[in-house]
Structures are given as structure tokens and as C-alpha cells.
PDB file of C-alpha atoms in Angstrom:
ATOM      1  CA  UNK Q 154     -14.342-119.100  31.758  1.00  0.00           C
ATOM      2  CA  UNK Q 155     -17.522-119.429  33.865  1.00  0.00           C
ATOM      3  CA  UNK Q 156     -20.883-119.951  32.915  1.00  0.00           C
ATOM      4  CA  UNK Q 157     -21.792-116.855  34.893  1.00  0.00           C
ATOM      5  CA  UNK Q 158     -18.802-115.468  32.661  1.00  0.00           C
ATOM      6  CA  UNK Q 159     -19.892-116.500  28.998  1.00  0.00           C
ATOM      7  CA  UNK Q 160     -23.546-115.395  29.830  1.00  0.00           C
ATOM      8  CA  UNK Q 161     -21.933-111.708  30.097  1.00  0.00           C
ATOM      9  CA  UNK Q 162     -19.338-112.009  27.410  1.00  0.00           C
ATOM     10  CA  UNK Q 163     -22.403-113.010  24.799  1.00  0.00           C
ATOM     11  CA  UNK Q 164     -24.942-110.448  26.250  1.00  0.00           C
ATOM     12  CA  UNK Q 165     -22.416-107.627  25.456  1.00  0.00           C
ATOM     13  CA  UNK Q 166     -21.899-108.987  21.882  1.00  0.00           C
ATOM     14  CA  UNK Q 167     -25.843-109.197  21.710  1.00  0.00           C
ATOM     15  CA  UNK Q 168     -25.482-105.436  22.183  1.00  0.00           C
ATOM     16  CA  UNK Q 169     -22.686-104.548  20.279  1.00  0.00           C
ATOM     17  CA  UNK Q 170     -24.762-106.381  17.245  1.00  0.00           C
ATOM     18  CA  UNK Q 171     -28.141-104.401  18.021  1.00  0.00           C
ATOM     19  CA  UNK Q 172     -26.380-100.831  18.401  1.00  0.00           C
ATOM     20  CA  UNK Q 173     -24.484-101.393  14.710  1.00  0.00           C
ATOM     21  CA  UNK Q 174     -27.869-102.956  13.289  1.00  0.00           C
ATOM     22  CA  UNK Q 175     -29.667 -99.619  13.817  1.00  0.00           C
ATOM     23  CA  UNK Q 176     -26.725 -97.368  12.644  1.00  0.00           C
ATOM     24  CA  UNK Q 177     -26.580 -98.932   9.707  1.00  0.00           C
ATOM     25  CA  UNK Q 178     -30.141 -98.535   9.522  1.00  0.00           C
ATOM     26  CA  UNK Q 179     -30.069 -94.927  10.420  1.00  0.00           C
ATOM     27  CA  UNK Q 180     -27.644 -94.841   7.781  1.00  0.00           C
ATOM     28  CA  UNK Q 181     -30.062 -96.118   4.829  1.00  0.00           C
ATOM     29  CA  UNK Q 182     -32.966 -94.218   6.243  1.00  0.00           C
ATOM     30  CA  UNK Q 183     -30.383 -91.131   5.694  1.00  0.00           C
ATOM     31  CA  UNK Q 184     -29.634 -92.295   2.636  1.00  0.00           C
ATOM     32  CA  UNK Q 185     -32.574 -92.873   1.502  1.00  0.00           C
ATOM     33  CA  UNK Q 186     -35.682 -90.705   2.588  1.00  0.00           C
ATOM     34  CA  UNK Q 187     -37.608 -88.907  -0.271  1.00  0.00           C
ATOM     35  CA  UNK Q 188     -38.111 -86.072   1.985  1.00  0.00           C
ATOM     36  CA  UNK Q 189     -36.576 -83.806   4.141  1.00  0.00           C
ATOM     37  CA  UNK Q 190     -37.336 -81.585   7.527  1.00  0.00           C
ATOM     38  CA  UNK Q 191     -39.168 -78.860   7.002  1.00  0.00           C
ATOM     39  CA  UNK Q 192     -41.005 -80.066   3.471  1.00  0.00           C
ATOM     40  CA  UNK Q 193     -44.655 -81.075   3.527  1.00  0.00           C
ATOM     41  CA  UNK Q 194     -46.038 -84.123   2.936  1.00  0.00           C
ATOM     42  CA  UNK Q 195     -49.774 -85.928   2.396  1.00  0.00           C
ATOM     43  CA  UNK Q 196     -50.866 -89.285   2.857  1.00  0.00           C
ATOM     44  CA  UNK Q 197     -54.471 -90.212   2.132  1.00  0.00           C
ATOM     45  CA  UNK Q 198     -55.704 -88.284   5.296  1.00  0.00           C
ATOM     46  CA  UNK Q 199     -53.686 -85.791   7.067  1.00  0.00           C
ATOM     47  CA  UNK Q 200     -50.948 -83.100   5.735  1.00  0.00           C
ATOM     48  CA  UNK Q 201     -47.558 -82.846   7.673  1.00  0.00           C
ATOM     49  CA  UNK Q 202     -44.998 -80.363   8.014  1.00  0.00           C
ATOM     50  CA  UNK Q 203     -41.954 -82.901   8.541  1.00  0.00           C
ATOM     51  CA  UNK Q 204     -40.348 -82.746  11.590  1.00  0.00           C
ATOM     52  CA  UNK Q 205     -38.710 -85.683  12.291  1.00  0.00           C
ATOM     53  CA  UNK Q 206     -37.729 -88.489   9.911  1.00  0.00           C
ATOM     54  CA  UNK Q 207     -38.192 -92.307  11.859  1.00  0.00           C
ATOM     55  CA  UNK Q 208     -37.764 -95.985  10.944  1.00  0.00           C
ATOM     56  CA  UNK Q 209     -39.622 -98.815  11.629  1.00  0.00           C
ATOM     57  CA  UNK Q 210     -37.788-102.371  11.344  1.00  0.00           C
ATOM     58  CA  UNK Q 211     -40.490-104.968   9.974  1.00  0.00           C
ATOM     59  CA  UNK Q 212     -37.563-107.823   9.253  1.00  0.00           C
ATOM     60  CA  UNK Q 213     -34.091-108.306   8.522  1.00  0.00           C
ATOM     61  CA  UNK Q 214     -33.255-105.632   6.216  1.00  0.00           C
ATOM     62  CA  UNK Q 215     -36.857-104.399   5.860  1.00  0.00           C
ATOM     63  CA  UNK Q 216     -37.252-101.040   6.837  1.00  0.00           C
ATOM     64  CA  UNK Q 217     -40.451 -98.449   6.653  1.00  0.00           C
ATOM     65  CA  UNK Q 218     -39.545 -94.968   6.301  1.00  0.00           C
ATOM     66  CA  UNK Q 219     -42.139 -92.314   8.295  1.00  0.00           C
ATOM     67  CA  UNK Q 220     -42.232 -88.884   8.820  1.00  0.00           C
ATOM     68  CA  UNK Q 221     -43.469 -87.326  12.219  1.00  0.00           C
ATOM     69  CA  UNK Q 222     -44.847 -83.567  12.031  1.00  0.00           C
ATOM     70  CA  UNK Q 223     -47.607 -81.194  13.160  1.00  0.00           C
ATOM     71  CA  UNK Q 224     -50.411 -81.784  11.203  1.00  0.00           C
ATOM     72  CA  UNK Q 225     -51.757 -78.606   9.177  1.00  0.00           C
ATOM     73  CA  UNK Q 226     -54.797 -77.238   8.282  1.00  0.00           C
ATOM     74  CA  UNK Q 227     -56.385 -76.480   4.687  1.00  0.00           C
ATOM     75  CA  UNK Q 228     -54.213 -72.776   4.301  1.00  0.00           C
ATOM     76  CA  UNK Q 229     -51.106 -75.109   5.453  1.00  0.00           C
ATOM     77  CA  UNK Q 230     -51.016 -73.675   9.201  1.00  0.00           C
ATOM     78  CA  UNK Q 231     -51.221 -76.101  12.182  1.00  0.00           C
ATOM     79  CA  UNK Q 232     -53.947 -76.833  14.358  1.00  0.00           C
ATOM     80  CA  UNK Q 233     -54.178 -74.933  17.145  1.00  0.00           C
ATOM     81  CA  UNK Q 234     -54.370 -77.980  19.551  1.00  0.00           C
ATOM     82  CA  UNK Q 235     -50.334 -78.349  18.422  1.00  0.00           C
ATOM     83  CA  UNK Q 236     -51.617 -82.281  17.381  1.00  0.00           C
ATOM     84  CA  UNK Q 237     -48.962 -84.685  15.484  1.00  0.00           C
ATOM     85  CA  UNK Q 238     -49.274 -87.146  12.864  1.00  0.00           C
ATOM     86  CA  UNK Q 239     -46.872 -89.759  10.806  1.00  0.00           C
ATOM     87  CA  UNK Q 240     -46.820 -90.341   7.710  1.00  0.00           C
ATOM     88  CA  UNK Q 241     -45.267 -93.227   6.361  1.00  0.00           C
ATOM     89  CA  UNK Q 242     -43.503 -92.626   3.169  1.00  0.00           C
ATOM     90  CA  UNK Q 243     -45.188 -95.561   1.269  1.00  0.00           C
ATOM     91  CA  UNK Q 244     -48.560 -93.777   1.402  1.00  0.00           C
ATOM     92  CA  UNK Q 245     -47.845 -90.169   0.298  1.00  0.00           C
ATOM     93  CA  UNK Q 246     -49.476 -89.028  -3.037  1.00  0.00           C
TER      94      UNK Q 246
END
């Protein structure tokens, strides 16, 4: 085996790791989000209709569960603008 060789070799385990890292974080955030698409959600300024569920990874097994959605008006409608917002789970009422 070559240099040139084990340089490859370790650079497709590198991505074999990465690619089963974030399915088994998908996998928690499945697991494990309070809420679902289509329910609607507050944090200490805006109001979301949930439209996608995402992950951020701060560390080894620390993950922060957020919510992405068009944010909504007092009567629960969205702007008109179409404007999104997260919401990350650890700061909903």
C-alpha cells in the first residue's frame, strides 16, 4: 500500500464515520422532538408554524433541536412578506 493509497483508504472511512454520525443523529432528533410539522410553537419573540424540524451538533453527542417555519402574526396567519424564523426547542414557553 502507498502513501498516496492509505491517504484515500482513511479519507473514505473519514466519510463513512461522518455520514453514520448524522443518521444516528437524525435518528435521536426523530426520536426525540417535542413537536411535530404542522404544530405551532413560541419562543420568547416570534410564533412558528413548524415546517421543518433541524439539528444543530454543539459536541460529541450534544445536539440542539430547532424548528424552522413561517413566522405568524397575532390571529396565527403569516406575514405577508412569506418571512421564516427558528425556534430552538430549548426556548419555547
Amino acid at each position: 500500500m502507498t502513501q498516496e493509497e492509505l491517504k484515500k483508504k482513511i479519507a473514505a472511512i473519514d466519510r463513512l464515520a461522518a455520514s453514520q454520525n448524522r443518521a444516528a443523529y437524525r435518528e435521536y432528533v426523530a426520536a426525540n422532538a417535542k413537536h411535530k410539522i404542522g404544530d405551532v410553537v413560541s419562543d420568547n419573540s416570534d410564533t412558528i408554524r413548524v415546517e421543518r424540524i433541524a439539528f444543530n451538533i454543539k459536541g460529541p453527542g450534544e445536539v440542539s433541536i430547532y424548528y424552522v417555519g413561517p413566522a405568524l402574526t397575532k390571529k396565527g396567519e403569516p406575514y405577508k412578506d412569506g418571512r421564516k424564523r427558528a425556534v430552538f426547542e430549548w426556548l419555547i414557553k
